[in-house]
Short mmCIF file of C-alpha atoms and ligand atoms in Angstrom, two decimals:
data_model
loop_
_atom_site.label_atom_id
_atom_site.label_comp_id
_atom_site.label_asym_id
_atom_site.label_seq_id
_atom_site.Cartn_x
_atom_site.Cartn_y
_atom_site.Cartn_z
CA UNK A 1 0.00 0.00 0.00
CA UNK A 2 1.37 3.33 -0.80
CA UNK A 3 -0.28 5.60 1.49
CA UNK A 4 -2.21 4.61 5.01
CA UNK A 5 -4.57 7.42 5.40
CA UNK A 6 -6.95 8.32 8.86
CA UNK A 7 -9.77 9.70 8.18
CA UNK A 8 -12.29 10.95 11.50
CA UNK A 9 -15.80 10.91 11.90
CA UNK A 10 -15.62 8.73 8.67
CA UNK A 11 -19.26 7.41 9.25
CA UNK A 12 -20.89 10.16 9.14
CA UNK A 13 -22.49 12.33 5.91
CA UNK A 14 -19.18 13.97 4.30
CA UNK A 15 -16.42 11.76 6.05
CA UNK A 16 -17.88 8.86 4.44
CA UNK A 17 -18.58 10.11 0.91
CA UNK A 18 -14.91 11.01 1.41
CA UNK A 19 -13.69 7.71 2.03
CA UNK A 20 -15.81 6.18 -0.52
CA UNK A 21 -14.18 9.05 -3.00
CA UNK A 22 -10.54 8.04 -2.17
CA UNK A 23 -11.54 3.76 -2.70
CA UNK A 24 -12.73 5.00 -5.89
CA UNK A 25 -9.73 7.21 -7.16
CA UNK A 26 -6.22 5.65 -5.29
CA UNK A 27 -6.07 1.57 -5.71
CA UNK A 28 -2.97 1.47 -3.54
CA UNK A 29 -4.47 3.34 -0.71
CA UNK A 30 -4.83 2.19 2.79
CA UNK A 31 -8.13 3.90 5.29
CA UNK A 32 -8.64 4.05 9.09
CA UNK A 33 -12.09 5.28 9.59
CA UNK A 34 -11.88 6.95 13.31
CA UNK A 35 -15.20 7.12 14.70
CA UNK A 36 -17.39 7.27 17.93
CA UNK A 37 -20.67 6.39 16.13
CA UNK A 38 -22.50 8.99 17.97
CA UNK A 39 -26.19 9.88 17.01
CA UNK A 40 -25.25 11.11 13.41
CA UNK A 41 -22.59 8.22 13.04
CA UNK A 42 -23.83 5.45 10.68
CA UNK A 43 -22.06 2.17 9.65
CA UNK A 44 -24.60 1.99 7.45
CA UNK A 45 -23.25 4.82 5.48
CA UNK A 46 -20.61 2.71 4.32
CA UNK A 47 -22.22 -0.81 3.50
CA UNK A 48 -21.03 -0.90 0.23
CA UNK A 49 -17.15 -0.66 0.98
CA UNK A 50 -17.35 -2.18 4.40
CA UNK A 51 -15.58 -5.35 3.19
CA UNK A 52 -12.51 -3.57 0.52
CA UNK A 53 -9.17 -4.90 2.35
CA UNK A 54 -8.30 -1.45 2.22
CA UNK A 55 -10.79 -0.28 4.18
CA UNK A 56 -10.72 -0.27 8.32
CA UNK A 57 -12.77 0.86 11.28
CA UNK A 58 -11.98 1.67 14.99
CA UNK A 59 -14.06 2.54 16.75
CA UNK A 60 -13.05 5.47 18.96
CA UNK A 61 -13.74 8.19 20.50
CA UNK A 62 -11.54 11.55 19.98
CA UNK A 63 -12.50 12.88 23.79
CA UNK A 64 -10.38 10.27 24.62
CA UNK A 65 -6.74 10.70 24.42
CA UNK A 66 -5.57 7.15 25.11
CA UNK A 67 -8.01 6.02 22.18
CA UNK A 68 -6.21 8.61 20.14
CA UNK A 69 -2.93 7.03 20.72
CA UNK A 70 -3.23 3.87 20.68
CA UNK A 71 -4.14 3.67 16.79
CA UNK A 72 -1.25 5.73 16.09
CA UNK A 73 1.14 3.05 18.25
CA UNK A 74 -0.52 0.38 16.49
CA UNK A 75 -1.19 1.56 12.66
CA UNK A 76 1.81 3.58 11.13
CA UNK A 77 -1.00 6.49 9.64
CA UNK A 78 0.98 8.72 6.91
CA UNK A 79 -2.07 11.40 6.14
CA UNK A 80 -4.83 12.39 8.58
CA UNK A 81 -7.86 13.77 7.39
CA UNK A 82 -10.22 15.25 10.29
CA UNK A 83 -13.93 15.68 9.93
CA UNK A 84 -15.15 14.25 13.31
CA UNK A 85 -17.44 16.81 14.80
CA UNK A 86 -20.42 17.78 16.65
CA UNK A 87 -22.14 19.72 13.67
CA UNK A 88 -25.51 20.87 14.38
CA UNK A 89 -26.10 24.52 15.01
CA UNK A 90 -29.09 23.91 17.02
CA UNK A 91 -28.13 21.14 19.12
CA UNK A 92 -25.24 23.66 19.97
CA UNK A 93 -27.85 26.28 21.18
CA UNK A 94 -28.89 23.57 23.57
CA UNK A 95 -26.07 22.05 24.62
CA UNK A 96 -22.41 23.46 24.22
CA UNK A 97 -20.40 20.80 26.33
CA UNK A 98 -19.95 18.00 23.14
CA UNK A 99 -19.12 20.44 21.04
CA UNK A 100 -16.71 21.89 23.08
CA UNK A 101 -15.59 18.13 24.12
CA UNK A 102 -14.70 17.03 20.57
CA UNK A 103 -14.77 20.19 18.37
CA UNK A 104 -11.53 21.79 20.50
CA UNK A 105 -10.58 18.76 23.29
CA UNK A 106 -10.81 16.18 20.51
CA UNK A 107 -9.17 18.09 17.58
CA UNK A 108 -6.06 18.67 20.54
CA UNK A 109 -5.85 15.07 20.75
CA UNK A 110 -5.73 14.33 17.20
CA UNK A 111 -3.06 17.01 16.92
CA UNK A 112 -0.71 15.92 19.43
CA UNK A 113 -0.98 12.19 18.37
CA UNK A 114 -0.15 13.38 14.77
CA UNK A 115 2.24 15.29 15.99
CA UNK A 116 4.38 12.19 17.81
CA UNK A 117 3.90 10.33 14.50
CA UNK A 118 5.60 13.12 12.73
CA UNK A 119 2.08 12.94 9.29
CA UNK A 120 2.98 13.94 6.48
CA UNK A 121 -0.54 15.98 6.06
CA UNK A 122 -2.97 17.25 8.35
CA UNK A 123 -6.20 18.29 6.77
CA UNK A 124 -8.77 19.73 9.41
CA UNK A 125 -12.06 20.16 7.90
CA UNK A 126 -14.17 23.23 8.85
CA UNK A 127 -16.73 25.76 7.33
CA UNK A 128 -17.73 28.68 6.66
CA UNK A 129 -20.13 29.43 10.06
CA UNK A 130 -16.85 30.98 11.91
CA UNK A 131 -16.62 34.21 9.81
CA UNK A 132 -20.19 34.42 11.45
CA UNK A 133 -23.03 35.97 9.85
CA UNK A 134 -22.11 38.32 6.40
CA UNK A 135 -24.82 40.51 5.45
CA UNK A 136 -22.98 41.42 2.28
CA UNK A 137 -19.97 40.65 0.55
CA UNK A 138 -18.12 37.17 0.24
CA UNK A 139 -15.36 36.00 2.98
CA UNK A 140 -12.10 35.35 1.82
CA UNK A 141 -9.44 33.03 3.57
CA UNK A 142 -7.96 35.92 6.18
CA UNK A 143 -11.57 37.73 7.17
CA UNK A 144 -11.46 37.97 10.85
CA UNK A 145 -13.49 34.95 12.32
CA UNK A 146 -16.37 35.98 14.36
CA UNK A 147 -18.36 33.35 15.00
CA UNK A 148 -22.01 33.53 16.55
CA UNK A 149 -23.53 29.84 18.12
CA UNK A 150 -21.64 27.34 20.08
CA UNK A 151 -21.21 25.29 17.01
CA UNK A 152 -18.95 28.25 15.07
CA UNK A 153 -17.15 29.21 18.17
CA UNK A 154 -16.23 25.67 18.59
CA UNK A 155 -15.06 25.13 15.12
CA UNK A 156 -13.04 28.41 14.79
CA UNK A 157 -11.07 27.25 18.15
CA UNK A 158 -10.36 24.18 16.40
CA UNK A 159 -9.01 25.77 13.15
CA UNK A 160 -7.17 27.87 15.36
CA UNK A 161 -5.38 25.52 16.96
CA UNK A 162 -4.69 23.59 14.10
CA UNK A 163 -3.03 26.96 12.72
CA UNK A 164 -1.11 27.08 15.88
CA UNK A 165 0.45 23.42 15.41
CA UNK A 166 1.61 24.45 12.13
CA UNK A 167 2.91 27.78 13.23
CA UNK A 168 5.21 26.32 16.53
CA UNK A 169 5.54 22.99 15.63
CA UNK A 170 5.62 23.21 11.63
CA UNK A 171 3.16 20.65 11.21
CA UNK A 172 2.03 20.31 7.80
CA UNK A 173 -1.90 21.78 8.70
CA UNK A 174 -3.92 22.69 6.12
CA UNK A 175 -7.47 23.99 6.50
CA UNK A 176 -10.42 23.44 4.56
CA UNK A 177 -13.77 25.79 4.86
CA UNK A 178 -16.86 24.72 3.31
CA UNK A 179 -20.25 25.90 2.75
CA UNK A 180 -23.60 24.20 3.47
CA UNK A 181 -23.45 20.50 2.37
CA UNK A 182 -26.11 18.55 0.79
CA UNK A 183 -26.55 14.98 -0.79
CA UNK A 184 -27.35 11.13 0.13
CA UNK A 185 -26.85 10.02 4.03
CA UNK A 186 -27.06 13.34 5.75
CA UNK A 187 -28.60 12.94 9.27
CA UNK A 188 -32.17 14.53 9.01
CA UNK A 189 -31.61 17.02 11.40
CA UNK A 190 -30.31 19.48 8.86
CA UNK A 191 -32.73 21.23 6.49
CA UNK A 192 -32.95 19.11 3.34
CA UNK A 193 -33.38 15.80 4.83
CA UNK A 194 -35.10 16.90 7.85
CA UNK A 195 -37.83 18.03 5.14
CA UNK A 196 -37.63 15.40 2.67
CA UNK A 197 -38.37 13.25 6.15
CA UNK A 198 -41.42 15.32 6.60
CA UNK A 199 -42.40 16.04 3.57
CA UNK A 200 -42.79 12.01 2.76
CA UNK A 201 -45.20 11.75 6.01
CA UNK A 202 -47.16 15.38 4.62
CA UNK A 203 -45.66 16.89 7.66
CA UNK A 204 -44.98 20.63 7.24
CA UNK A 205 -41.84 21.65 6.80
CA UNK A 206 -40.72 24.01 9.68
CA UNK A 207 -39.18 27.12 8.42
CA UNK A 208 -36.91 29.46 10.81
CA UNK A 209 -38.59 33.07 11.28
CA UNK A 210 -38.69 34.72 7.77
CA UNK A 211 -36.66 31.73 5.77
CA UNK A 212 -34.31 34.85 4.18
CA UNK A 213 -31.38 33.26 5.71
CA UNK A 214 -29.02 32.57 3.15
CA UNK A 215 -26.56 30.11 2.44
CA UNK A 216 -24.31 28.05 -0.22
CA UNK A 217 -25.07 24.95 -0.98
CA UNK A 218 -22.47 22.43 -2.14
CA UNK A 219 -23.04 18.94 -2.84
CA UNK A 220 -21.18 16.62 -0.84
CA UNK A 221 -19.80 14.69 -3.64
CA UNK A 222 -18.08 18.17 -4.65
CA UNK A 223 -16.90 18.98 -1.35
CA UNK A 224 -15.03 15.59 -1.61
CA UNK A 225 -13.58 16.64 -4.50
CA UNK A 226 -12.10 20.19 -3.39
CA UNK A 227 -11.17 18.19 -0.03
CA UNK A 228 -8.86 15.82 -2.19
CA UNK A 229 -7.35 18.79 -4.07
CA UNK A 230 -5.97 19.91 -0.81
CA UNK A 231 -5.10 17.05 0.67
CA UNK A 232 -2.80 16.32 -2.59
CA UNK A 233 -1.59 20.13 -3.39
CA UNK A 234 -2.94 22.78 -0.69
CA UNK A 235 -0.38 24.34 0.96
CA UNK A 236 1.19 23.80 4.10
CA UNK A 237 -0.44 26.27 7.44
CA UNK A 238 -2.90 27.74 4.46
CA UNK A 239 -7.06 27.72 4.43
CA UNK A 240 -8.66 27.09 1.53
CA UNK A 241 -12.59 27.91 0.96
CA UNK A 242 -14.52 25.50 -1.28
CA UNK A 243 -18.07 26.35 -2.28
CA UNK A 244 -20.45 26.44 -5.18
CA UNK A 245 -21.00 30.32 -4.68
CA UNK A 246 -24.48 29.19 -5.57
CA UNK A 247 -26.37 31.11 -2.60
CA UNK A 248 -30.14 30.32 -1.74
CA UNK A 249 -32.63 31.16 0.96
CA UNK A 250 -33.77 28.71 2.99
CA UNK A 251 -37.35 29.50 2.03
CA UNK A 252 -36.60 28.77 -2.12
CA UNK A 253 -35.09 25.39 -0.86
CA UNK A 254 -38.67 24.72 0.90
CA UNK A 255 -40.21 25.97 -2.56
CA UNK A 256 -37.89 23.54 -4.39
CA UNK A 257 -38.52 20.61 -2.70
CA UNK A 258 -42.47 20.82 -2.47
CA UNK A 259 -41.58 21.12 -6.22
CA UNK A 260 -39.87 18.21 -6.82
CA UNK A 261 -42.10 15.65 -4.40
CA UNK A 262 -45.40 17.24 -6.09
CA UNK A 263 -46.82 18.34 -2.36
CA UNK A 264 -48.60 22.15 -1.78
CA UNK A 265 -46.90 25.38 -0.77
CA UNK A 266 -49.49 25.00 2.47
CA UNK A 267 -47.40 22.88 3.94
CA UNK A 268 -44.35 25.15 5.15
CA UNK A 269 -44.33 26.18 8.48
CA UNK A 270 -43.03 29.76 9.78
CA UNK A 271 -41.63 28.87 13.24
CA UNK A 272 -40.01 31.01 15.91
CA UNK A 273 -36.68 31.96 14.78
CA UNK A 274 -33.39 30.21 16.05
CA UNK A 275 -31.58 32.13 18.26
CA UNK A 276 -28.87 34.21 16.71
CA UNK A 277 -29.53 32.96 13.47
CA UNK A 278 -26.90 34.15 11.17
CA UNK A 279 -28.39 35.64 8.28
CA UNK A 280 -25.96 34.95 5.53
CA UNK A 281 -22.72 32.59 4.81
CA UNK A 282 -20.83 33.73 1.34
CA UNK A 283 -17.27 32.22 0.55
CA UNK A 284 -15.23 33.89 -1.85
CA UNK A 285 -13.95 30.63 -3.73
CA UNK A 286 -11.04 32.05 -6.16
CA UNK A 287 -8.05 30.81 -4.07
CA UNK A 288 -8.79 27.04 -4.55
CA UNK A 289 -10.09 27.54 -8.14
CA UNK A 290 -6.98 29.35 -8.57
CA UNK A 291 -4.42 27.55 -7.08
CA UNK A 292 -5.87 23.86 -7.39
CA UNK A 293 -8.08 24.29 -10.34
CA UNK A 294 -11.31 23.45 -8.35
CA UNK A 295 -14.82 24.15 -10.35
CA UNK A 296 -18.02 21.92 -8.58
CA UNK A 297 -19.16 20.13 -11.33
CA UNK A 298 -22.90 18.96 -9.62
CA UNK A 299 -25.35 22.01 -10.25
CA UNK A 300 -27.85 22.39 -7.62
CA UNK A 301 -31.00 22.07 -9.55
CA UNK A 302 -29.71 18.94 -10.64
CA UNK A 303 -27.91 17.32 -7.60
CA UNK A 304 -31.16 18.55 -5.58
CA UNK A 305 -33.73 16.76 -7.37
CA UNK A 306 -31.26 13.26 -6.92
CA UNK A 307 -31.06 14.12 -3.41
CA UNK A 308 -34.78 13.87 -3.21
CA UNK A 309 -34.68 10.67 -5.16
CA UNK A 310 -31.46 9.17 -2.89
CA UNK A 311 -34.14 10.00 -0.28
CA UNK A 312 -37.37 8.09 -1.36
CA UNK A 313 -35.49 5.24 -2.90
CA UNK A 314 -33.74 4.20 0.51
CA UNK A 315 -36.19 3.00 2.96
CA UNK A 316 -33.60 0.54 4.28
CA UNK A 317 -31.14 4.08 4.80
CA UNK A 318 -33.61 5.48 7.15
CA UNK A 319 -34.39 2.09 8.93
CA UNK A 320 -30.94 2.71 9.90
CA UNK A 321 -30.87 6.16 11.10
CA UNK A 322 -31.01 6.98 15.12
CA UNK A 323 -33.50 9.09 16.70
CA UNK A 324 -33.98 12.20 14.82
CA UNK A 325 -34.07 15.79 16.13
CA UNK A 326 -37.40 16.99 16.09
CA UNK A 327 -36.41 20.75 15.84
CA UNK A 328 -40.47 21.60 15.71
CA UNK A 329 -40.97 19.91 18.64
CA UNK A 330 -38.58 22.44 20.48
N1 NAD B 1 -22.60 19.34 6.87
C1 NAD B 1 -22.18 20.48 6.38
O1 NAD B 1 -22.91 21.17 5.66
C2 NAD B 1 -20.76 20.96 6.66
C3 NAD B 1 -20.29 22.10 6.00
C4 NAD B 1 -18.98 22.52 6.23
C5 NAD B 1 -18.18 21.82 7.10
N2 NAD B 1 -18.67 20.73 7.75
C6 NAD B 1 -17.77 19.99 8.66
O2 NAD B 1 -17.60 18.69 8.12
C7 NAD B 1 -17.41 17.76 9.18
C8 NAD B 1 -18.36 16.59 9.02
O3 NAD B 1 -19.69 17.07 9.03
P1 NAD B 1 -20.93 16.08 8.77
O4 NAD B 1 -22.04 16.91 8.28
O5 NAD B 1 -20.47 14.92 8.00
O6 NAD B 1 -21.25 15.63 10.27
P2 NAD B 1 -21.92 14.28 10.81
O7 NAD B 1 -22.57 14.65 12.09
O8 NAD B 1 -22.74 13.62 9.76
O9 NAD B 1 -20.65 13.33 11.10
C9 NAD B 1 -19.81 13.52 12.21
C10 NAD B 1 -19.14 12.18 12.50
O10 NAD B 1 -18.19 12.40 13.55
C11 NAD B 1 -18.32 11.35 14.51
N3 NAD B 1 -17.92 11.86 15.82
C12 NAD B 1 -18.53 12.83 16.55
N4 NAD B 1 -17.88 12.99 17.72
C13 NAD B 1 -16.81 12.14 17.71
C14 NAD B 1 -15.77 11.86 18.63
N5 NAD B 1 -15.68 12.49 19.82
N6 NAD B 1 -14.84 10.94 18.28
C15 NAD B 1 -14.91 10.30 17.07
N7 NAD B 1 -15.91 10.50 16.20
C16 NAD B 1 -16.84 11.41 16.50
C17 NAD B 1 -19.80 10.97 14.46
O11 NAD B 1 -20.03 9.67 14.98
C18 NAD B 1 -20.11 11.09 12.98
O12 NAD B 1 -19.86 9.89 12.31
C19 NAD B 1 -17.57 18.52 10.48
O13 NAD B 1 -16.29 18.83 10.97
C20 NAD B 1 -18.29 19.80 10.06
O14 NAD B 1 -17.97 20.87 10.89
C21 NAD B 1 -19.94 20.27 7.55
#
């Protein structure tokens, strides 16, 4: 094998298109899939590669240090690639101590075991929530992060100390920050397959305060794709920003996907706002399509309506899915 690579939080949405993406495109590479299987973790994700040679799981936890280590004692891991994370804005608002367990405790661990074992890359996986809300204009790679929720403030620590490993230590760290992900397997807490959920059952589809807030949407497919591009050539202690700079309200989602499943415009929901709800996320993108010749190639009509599809043609997906977050019943 050329190249033994960890990847964290690999069962969950993006982590394990990701790994399925790097089965697909290196034949000589080698995976450790890192993961706690908390709420949003699913095996399941990763049924169809479960039994490649190449392919391993431990299952760990990151809050734990000695969990941490041990893999790297045991398993000689060249390139780490780190998307294990608490990730729900919401569940954030209600409850900061996971977030700050494995979004800063966790990431520290990871660090200091890849420091010992001297990796050759160090790819920490965040988004674009800690520049905070932007009201107008696009972030580039140096804005100054001001993140709003628990969630954001916990990820910017995290990218921050990444940073800092690079800076004293010279660790090769490189940072990725994405926009709003979409696609098959993503937990239906999160808008699009919280709604699909509901919108199969002709539940209404709960829609924060005015549903103006805007965001990017990337498929996850394309995130992969920018996330290989800087594993491979990003450079060392830099952030890169991939997006689709395709921005959307959350309310023209809810149109789009009463669209596509054929159900009435009656059945969106105003509900009380979330607290501190940023109102807009916008990445300026030139640096990786630049420097690493990124361009998404899924457009969002299209990748949305096979979302909805992925959705109603897996029954056996969400027979596997743990309790979901009923955000309208908060
Ligand atoms: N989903 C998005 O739109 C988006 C956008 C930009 C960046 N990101 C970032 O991408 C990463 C992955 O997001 P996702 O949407 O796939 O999340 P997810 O919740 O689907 O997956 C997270 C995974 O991490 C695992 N995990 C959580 N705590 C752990 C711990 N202490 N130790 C080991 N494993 C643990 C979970 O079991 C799960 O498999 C996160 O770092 C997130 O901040 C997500």
């Amino acid at each position: 094998m050329s190249k033994s690579i960890l990847v964290t939080g690999g069962a969950g949405f993006i982590g394990s298109h990701y790994i399925r993406y790097l089965l697909r495109q290196y034949p000589d590479i080698e995976i450790w899939n890192l993961d706690a299987l908390t709420y949003s973790g699913n095996l399941y994700n990763l049924k169809d590669v479960e039994k490649d040679e190449r392919y391993h799981f431990i299952h760990a936890n990151l809050c734990k240090q000695e969990d941490v280590s041990a893999l790297f004692e045991h398993q000689k891991i060249d390139e780490v690639v780190h998307f294990a994370a608490e990730s729900h804005v919401d569940r954030s608002i209600y409850g900061a101590t996971p977030f700050i367990e494995t979004n800063i405790k966790g990431t520290f661990h990871l660090l200091e075991a890849s420091l010992k074992a001297d990796v050759q890359k160090f790819v920490h996986v965040s988004t674009d929530e800690v520049y905070g809300s932007f009201p107008v204009g696009m972030a580039v790679e140096d804005t100054l992060l001001a993140p709003k929720n628990p969630y954001s403030a916990s990820k910017a620590s995290s990218d921050l100390l990444c940073l800092s490993y690079q800076h004293t230590y010279g660790m090769p760290v490189v940072i990725s920050r994405c926009t709003n992900n979409y696609g098959p397997n993503q937990y239906p807490e999160k808008l699009i397959p919280f709604s699909i959920k509901n919108l199969l059952c002709d539940k209404p589809i709960p829609i924060y305060g005015d549903g103006k807030q805007q965001r990017d949407w990337i498929h996850v497919y394309d995130h992969c794709r920018g996330l290989d591009l800087i594993r491979q050539g990003g450079r060392e202690g830099e952030i890169y920003h991939i997006g689709a700079e395709n921005t959307v309200t959350n309310f023209e989602i809810a149109l789009k996907l009463l669209e596509i499943m054929d159900k009435p415009n009656t059945l969106i929901d105003h509900v009380q706002d979330r607290l501190g709800h940023d109102v807009r996320y916008a990445l300026d993108t030139q640096k990786i399509r630049k420097e690493l010749q990124f361009q998404p190639s899924i457009s969002f009509a299209e990748g949305l309506k096979d979302t909805v599809y992925w959705y109603l043609e897996h029954e056996d997906w969400w027979d596997t899915v743990r309790n979901p977050y009923q955000v309208e019943e908060k």
